PDB file of C-alpha atoms in Angstrom:
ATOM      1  CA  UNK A   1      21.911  -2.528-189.313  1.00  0.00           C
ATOM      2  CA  UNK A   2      21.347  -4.238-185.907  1.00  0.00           C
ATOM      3  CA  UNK A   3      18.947  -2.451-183.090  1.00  0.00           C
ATOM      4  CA  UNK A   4      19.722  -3.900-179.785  1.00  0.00           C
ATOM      5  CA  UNK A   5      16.431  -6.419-178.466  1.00  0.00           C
ATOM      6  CA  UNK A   6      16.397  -4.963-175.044  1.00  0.00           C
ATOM      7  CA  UNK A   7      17.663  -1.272-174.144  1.00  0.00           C
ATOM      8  CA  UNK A   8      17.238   0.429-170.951  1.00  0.00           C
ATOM      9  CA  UNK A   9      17.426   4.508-170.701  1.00  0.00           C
ATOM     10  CA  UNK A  10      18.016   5.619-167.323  1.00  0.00           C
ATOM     11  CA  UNK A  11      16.461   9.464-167.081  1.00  0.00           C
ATOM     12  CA  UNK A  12      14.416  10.354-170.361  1.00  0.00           C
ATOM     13  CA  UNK A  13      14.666  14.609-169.939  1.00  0.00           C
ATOM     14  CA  UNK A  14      15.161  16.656-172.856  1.00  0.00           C
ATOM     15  CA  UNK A  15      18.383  14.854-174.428  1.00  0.00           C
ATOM     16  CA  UNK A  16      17.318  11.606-173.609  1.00  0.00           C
ATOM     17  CA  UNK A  17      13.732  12.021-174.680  1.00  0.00           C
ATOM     18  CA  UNK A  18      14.905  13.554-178.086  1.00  0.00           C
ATOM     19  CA  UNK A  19      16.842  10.215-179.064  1.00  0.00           C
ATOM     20  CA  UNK A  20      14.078   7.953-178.340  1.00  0.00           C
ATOM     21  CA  UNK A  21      12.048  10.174-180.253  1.00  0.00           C
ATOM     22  CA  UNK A  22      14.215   9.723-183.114  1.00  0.00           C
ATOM     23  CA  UNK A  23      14.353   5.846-182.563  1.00  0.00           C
ATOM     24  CA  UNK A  24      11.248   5.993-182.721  1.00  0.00           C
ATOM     25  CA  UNK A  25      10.548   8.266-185.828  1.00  0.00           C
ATOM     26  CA  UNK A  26      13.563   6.388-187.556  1.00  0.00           C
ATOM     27  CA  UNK A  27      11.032   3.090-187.029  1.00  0.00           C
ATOM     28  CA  UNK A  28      12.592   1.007-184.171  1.00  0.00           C
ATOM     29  CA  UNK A  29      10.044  -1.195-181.759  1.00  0.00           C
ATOM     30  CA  UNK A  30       8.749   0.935-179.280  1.00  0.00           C
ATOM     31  CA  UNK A  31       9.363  -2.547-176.941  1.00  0.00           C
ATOM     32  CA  UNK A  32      13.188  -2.521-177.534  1.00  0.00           C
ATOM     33  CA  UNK A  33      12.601   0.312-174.738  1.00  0.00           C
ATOM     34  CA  UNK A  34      12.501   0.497-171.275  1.00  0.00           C
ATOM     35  CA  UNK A  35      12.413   3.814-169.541  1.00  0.00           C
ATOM     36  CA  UNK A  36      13.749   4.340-165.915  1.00  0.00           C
ATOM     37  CA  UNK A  37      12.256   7.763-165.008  1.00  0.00           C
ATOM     38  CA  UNK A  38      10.739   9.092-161.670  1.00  0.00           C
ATOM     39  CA  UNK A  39      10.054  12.320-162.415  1.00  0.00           C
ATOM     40  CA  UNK A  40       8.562  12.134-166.583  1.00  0.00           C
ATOM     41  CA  UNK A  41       4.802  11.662-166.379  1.00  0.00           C
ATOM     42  CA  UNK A  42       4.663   9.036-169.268  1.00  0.00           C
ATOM     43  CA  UNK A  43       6.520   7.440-171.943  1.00  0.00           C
ATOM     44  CA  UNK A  44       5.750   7.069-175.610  1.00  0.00           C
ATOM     45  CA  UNK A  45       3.234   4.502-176.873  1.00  0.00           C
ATOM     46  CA  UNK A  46       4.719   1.248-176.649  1.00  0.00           C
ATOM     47  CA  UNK A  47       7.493   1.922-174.738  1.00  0.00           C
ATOM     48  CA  UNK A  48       7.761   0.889-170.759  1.00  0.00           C
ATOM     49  CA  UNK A  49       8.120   2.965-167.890  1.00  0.00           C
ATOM     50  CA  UNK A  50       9.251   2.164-164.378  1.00  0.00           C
ATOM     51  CA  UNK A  51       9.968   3.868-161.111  1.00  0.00           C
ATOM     52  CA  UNK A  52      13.012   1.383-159.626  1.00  0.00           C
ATOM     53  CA  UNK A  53      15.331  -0.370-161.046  1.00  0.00           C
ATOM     54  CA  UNK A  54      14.510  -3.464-163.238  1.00  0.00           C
ATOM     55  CA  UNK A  55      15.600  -7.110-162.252  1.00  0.00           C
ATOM     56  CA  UNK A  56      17.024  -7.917-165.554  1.00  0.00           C
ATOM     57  CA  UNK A  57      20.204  -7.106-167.694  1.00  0.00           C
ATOM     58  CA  UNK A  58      20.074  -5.436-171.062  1.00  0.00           C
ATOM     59  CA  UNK A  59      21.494  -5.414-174.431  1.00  0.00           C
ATOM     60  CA  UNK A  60      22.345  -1.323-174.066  1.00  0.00           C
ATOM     61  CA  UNK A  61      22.070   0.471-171.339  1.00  0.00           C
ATOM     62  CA  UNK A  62      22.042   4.399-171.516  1.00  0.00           C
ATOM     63  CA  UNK A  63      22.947   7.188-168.775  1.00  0.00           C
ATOM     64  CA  UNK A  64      21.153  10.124-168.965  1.00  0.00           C
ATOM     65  CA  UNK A  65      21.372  10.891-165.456  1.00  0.00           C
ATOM     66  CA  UNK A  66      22.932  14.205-164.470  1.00  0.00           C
ATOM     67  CA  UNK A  67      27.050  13.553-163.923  1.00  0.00           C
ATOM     68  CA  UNK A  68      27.508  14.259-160.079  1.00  0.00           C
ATOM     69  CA  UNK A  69      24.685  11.973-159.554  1.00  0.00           C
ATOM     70  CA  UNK A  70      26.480   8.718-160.793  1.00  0.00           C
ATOM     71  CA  UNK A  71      28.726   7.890-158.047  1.00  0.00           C
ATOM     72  CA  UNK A  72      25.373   7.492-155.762  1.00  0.00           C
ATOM     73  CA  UNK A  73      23.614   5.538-158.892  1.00  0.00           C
ATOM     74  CA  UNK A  74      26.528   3.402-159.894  1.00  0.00           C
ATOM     75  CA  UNK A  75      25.980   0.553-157.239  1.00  0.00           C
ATOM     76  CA  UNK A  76      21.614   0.492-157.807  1.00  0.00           C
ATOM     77  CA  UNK A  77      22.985   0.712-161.831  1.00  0.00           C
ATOM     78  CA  UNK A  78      25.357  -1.863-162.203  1.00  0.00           C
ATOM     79  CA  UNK A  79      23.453  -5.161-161.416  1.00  0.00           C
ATOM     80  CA  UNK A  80      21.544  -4.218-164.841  1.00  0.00           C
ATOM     81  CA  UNK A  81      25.049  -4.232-167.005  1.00  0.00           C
ATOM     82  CA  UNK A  82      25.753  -7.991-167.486  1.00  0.00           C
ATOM     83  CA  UNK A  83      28.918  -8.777-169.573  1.00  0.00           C
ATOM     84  CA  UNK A  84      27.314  -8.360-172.829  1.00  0.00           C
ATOM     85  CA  UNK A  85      25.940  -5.213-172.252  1.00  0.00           C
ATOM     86  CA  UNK A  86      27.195  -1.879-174.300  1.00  0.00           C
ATOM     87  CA  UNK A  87      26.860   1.045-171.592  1.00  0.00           C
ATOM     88  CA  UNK A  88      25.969   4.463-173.067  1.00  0.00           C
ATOM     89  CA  UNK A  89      26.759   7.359-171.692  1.00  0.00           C
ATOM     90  CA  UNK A  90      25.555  11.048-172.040  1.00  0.00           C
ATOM     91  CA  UNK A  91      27.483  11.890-168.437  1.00  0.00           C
ATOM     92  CA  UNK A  92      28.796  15.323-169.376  1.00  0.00           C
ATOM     93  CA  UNK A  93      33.020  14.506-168.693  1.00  0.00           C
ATOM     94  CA  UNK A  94      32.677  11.573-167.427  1.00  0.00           C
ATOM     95  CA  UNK A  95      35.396   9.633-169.311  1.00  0.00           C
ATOM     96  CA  UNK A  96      35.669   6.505-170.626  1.00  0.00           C
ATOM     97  CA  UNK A  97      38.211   4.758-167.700  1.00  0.00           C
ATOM     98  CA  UNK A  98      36.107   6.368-165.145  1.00  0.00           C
ATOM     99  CA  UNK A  99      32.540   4.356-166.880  1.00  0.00           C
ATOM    100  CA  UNK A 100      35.096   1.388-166.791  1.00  0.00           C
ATOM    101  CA  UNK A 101      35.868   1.721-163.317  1.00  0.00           C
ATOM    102  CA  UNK A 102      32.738   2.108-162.339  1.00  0.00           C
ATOM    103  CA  UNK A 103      30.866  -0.353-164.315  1.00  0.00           C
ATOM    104  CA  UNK A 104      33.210  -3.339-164.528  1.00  0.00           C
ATOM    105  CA  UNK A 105      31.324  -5.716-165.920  1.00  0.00           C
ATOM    106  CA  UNK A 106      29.949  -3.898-169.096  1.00  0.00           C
ATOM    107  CA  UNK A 107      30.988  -4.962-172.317  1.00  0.00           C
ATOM    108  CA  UNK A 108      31.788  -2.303-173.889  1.00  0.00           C
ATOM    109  CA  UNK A 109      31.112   1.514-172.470  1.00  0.00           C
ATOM    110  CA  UNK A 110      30.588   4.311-175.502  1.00  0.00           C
ATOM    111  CA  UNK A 111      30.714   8.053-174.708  1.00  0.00           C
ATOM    112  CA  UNK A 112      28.071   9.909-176.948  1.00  0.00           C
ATOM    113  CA  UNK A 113      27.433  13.487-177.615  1.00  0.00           C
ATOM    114  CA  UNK A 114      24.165  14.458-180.218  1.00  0.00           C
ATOM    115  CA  UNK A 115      21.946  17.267-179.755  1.00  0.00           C
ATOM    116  CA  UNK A 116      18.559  17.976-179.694  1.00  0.00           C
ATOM    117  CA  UNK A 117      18.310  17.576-183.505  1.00  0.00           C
ATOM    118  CA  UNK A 118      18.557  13.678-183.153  1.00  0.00           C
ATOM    119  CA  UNK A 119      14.471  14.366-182.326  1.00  0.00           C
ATOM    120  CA  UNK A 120      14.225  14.770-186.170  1.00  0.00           C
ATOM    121  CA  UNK A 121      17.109  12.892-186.969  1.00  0.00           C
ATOM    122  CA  UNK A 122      19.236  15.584-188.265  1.00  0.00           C
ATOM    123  CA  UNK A 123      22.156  15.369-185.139  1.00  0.00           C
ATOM    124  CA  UNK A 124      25.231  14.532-185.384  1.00  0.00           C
ATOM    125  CA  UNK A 125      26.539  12.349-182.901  1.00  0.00           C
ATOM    126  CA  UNK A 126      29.845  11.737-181.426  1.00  0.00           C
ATOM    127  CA  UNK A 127      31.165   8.704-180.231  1.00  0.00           C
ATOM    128  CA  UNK A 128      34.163   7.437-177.821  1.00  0.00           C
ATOM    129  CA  UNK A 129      34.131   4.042-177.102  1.00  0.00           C
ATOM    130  CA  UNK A 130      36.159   1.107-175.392  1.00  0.00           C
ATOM    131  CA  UNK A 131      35.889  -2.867-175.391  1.00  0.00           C
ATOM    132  CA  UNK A 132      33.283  -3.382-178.178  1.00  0.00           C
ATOM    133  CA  UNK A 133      32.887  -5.915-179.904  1.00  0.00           C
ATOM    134  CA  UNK A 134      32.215  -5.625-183.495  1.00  0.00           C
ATOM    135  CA  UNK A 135      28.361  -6.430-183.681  1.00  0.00           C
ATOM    136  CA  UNK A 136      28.663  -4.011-180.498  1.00  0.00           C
ATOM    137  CA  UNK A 137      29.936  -1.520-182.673  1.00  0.00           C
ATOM    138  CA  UNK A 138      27.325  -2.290-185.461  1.00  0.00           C
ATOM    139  CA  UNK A 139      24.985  -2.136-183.243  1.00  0.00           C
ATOM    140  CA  UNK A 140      25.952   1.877-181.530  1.00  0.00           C
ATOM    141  CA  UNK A 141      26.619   2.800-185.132  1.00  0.00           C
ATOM    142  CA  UNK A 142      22.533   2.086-186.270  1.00  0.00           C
ATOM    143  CA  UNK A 143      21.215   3.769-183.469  1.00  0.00           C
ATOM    144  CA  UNK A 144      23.956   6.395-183.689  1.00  0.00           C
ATOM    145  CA  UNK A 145      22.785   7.182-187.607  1.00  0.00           C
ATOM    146  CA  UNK A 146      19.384   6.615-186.316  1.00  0.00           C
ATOM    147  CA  UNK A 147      19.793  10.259-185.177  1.00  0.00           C
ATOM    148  CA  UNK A 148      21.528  11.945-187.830  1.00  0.00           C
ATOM    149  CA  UNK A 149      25.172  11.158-188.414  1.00  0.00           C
ATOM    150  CA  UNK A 150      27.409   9.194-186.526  1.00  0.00           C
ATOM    151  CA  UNK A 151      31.132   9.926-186.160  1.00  0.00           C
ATOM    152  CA  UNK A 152      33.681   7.927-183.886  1.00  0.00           C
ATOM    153  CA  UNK A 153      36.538   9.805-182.354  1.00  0.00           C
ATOM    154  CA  UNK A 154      39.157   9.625-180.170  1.00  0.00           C
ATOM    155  CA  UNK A 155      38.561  10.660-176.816  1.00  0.00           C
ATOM    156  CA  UNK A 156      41.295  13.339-177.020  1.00  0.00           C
ATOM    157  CA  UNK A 157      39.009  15.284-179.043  1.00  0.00           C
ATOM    158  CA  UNK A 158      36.035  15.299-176.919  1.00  0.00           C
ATOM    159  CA  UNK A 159      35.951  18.575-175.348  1.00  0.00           C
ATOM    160  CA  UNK A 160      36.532  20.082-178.769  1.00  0.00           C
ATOM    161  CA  UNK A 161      33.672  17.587-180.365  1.00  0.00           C
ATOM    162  CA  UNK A 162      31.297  18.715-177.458  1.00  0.00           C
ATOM    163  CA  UNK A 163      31.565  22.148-178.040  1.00  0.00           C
ATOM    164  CA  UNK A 164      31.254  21.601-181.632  1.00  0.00           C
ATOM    165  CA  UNK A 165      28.788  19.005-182.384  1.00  0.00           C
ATOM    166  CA  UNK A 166      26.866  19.243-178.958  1.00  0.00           C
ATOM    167  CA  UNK A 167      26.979  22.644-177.993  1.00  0.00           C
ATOM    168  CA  UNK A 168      27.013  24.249-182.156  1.00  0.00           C
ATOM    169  CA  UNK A 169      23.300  24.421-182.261  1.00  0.00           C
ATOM    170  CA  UNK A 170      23.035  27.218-179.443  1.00  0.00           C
ATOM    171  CA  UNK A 171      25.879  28.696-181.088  1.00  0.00           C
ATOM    172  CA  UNK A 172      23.740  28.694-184.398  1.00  0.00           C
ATOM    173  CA  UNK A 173      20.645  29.671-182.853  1.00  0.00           C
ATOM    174  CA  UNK A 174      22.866  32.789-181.443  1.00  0.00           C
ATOM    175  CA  UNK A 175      23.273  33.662-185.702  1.00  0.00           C
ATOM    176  CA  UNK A 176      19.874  33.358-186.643  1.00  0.00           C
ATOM    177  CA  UNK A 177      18.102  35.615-183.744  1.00  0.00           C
ATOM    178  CA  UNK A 178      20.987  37.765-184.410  1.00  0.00           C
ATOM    179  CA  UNK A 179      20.508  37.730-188.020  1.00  0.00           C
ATOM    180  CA  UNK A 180      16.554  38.641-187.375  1.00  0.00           C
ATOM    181  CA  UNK A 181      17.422  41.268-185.148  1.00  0.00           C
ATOM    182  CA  UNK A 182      19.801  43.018-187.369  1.00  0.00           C
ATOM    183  CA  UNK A 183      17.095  43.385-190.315  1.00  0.00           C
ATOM    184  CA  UNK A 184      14.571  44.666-188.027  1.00  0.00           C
ATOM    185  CA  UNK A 185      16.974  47.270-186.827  1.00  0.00           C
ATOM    186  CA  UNK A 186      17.576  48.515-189.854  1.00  0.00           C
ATOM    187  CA  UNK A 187      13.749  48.898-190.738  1.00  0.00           C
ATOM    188  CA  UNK A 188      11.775  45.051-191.113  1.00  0.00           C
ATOM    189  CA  UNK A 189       9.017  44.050-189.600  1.00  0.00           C
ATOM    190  CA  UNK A 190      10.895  42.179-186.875  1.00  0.00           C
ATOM    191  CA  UNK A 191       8.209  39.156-186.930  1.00  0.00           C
ATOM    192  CA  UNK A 192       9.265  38.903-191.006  1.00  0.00           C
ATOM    193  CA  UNK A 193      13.221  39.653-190.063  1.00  0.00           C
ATOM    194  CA  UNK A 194      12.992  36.510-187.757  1.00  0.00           C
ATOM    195  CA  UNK A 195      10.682  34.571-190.704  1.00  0.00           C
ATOM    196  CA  UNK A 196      13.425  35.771-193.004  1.00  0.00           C
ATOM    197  CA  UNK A 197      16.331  34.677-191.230  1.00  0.00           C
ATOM    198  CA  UNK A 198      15.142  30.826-190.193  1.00  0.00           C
ATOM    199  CA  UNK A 199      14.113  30.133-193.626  1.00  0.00           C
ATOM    200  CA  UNK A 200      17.303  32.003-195.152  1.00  0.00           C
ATOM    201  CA  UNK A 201      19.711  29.929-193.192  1.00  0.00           C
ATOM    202  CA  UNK A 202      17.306  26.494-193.432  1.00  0.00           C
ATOM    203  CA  UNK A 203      17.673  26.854-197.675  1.00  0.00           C
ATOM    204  CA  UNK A 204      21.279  27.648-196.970  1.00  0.00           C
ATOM    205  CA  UNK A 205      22.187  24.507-194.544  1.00  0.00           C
ATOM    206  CA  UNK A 206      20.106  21.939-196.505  1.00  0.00           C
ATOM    207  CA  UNK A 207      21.733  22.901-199.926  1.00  0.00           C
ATOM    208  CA  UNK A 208      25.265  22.846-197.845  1.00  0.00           C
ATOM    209  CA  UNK A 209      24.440  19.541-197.069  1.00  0.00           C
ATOM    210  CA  UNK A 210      23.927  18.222-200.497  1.00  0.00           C
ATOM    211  CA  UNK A 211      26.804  20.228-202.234  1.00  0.00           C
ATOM    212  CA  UNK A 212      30.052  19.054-204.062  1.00  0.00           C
ATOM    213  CA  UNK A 213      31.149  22.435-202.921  1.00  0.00           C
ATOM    214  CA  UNK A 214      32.440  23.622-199.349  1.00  0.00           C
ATOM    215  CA  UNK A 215      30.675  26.059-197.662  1.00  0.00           C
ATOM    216  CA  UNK A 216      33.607  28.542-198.386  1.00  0.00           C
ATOM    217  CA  UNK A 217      33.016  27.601-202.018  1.00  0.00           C
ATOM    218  CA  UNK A 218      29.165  28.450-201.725  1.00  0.00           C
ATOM    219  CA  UNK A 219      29.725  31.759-200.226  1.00  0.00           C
ATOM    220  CA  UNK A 220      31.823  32.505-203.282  1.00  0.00           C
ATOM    221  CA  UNK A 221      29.454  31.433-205.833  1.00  0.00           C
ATOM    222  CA  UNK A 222      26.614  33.402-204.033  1.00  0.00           C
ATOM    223  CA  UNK A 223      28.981  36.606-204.396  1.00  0.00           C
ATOM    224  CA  UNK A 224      29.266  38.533-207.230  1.00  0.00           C
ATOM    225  CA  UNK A 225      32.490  41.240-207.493  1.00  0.00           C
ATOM    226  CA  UNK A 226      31.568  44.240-206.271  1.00  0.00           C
ATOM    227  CA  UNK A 227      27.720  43.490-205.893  1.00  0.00           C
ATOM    228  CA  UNK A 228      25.440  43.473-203.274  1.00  0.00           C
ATOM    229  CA  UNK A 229      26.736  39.849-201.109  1.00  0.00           C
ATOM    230  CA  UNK A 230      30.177  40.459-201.488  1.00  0.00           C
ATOM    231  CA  UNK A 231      29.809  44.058-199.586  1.00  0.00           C
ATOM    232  CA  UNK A 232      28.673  42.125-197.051  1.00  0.00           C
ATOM    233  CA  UNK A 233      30.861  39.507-197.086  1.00  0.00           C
ATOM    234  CA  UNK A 234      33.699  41.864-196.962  1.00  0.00           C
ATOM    235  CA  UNK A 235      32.164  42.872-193.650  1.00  0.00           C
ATOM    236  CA  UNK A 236      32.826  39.504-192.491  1.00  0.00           C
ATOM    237  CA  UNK A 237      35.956  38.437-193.633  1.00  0.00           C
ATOM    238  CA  UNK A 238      37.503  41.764-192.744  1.00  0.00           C
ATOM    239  CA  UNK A 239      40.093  40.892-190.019  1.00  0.00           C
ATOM    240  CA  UNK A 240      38.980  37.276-190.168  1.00  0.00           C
ATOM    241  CA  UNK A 241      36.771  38.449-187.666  1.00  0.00           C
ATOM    242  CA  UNK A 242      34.572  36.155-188.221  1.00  0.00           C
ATOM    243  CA  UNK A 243      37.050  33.227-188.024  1.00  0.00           C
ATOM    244  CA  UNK A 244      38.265  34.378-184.730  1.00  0.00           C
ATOM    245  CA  UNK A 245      34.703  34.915-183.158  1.00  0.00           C
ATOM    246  CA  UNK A 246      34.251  31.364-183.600  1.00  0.00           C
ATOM    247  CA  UNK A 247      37.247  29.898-182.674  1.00  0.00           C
ATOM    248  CA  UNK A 248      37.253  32.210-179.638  1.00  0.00           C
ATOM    249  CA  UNK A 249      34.232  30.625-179.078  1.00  0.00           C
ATOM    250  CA  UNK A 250      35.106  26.880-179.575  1.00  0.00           C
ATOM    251  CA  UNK A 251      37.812  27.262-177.236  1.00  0.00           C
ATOM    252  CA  UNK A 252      36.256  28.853-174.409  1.00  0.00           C
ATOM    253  CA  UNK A 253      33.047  25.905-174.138  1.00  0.00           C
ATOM    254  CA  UNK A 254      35.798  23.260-174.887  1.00  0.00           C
ATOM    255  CA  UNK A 255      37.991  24.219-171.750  1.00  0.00           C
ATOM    256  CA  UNK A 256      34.825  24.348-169.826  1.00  0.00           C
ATOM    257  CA  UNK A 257      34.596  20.525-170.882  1.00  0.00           C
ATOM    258  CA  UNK A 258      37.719  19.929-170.245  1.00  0.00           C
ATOM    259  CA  UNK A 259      36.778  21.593-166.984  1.00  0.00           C
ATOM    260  CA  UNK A 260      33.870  19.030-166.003  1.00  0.00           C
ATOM    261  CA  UNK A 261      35.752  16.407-166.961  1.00  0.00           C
ATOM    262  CA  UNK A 262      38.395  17.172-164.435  1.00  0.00           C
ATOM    263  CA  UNK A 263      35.322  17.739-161.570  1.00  0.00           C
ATOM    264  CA  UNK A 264      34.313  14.419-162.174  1.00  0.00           C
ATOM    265  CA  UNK A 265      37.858  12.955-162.076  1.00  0.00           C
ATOM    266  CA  UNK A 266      38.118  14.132-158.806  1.00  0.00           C
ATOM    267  CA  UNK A 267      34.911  13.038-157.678  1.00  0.00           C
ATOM    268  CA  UNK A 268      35.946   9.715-158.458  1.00  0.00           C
TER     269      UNK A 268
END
């Protein structure tokens, strides 16, 4: 495990502020941080906040900026990546060549994609990276599983990851209230439906999580033949419905990646 000595984080809004908050909880020096922020009203105890760019390099560097906005930050940015600086970026399809071109100097430049669950330190997070060196790479992978899980990939597969990994918890979320709603239109209480339906699918995910089996396998074992889950599962399955909801859905937010990422090729 290495944490970086100095790391910079350039825009701290809700992404940004949920992985220092799970640097944080996960026990890393508040000091490591510096915060570049003009609009957040304060930063966590410990941890530094400026206004304009620092005189200094750093060990990391990450971009949490919103993607149109780098070409105008690159050229403030870039006196802050020195040679052996890893440059992180949360740019929404910004790819790796274009971080390259834009930030020459930068010893090694990692895409990453976690979601709001690094805050707890329960995210996956995907990474894409170029150039590193291999205490580089040590050092992305601790603060990467830091947040939850880390998982390199090849850059091919980033739309797909994105709508996955980064974009799954909405998708989740989407179950759950519909889960809630569907008991309480069939007759709960729809403040116990919702109750019902977080802690049903919390139980479910953690025990998924620490299983020999596959989820498939779980649903199976929950079912009994011809009782009371497998009526419902039948519902389900019927048609792979299911199945096809979700991979109609998968497809559609990983074109729209694909999408951004071809916006901000051609925005240089």
């Amino acid at each position: 495990m290495t944490l970086p000595n100095k790391m910079l984080l350039i825009g701290c809004g809700n992404m940004g502020g949920a992985m220092l908050d799970g640097w944080l909880a996960g026990g890393a020096d508040p000091a490591i941080f510096t915060v570049l922020d003009r609009s957040i009203p304060s930063a966590p105890d410990g941890v530094r906040l400026v206004r304009t760019q620092p005189d200094e390099t750093f060990d990391v560097v990450m971009l949490g900026i919103k993607p149109q906005g780098l070409a105008d930050s690159a050229p403030a940015i870039e006196p802050m990546i020195g040679p052996e600086t890893v440059l992180l970026s949360l740019l929404a399809g910004v790819q790796l060549d274009t971080l390259s071109d834009r930030f020459p100097r930068a010893g090694g430049v990692v895409r990453v994609m976690p979601n709001l669950s690094a805050k707890l330190g329960k995210s996956p997070v995907a990474l894409a990276g170029k150039g590193l060196s291999d205490a580089q790479k040590d050092t992305v992978d601790t603060l990467a599983d830091m947040l939850g899980q880390g998982e390199w990939i090849g850059e091919d597969t980033y739309d797909l990851t994105t709508a996955l990994a980064g974009s799954g918890p909405a998708f989740v979320y989407r179950f759950i209230d519909a889960l809630g709603k569907a008991a309480a239109s069939l007759g709960l209480p729809e403040e116990q439906a919702n109750r019902l339906a977080k802690a049903t699918v919390d139980g479910a995910t953690a025990l998924a999580m620490r299983s020999e089996h596959s989820p498939g396998e779980l649903a199976r074992r929950v079912a009994s033949k011809g009782g009371v889950t497998q009526a419902g599962l039948d519902t389900l399955d019927a048609d792979d419905r299911l199945l096809k909801l979700m991979t109609d859905t998968l497809r559609d937010a990983s074109a729209r990646s694909a999408e951004m990422s071809q916006e901000a090729r051609a925005k240089g």
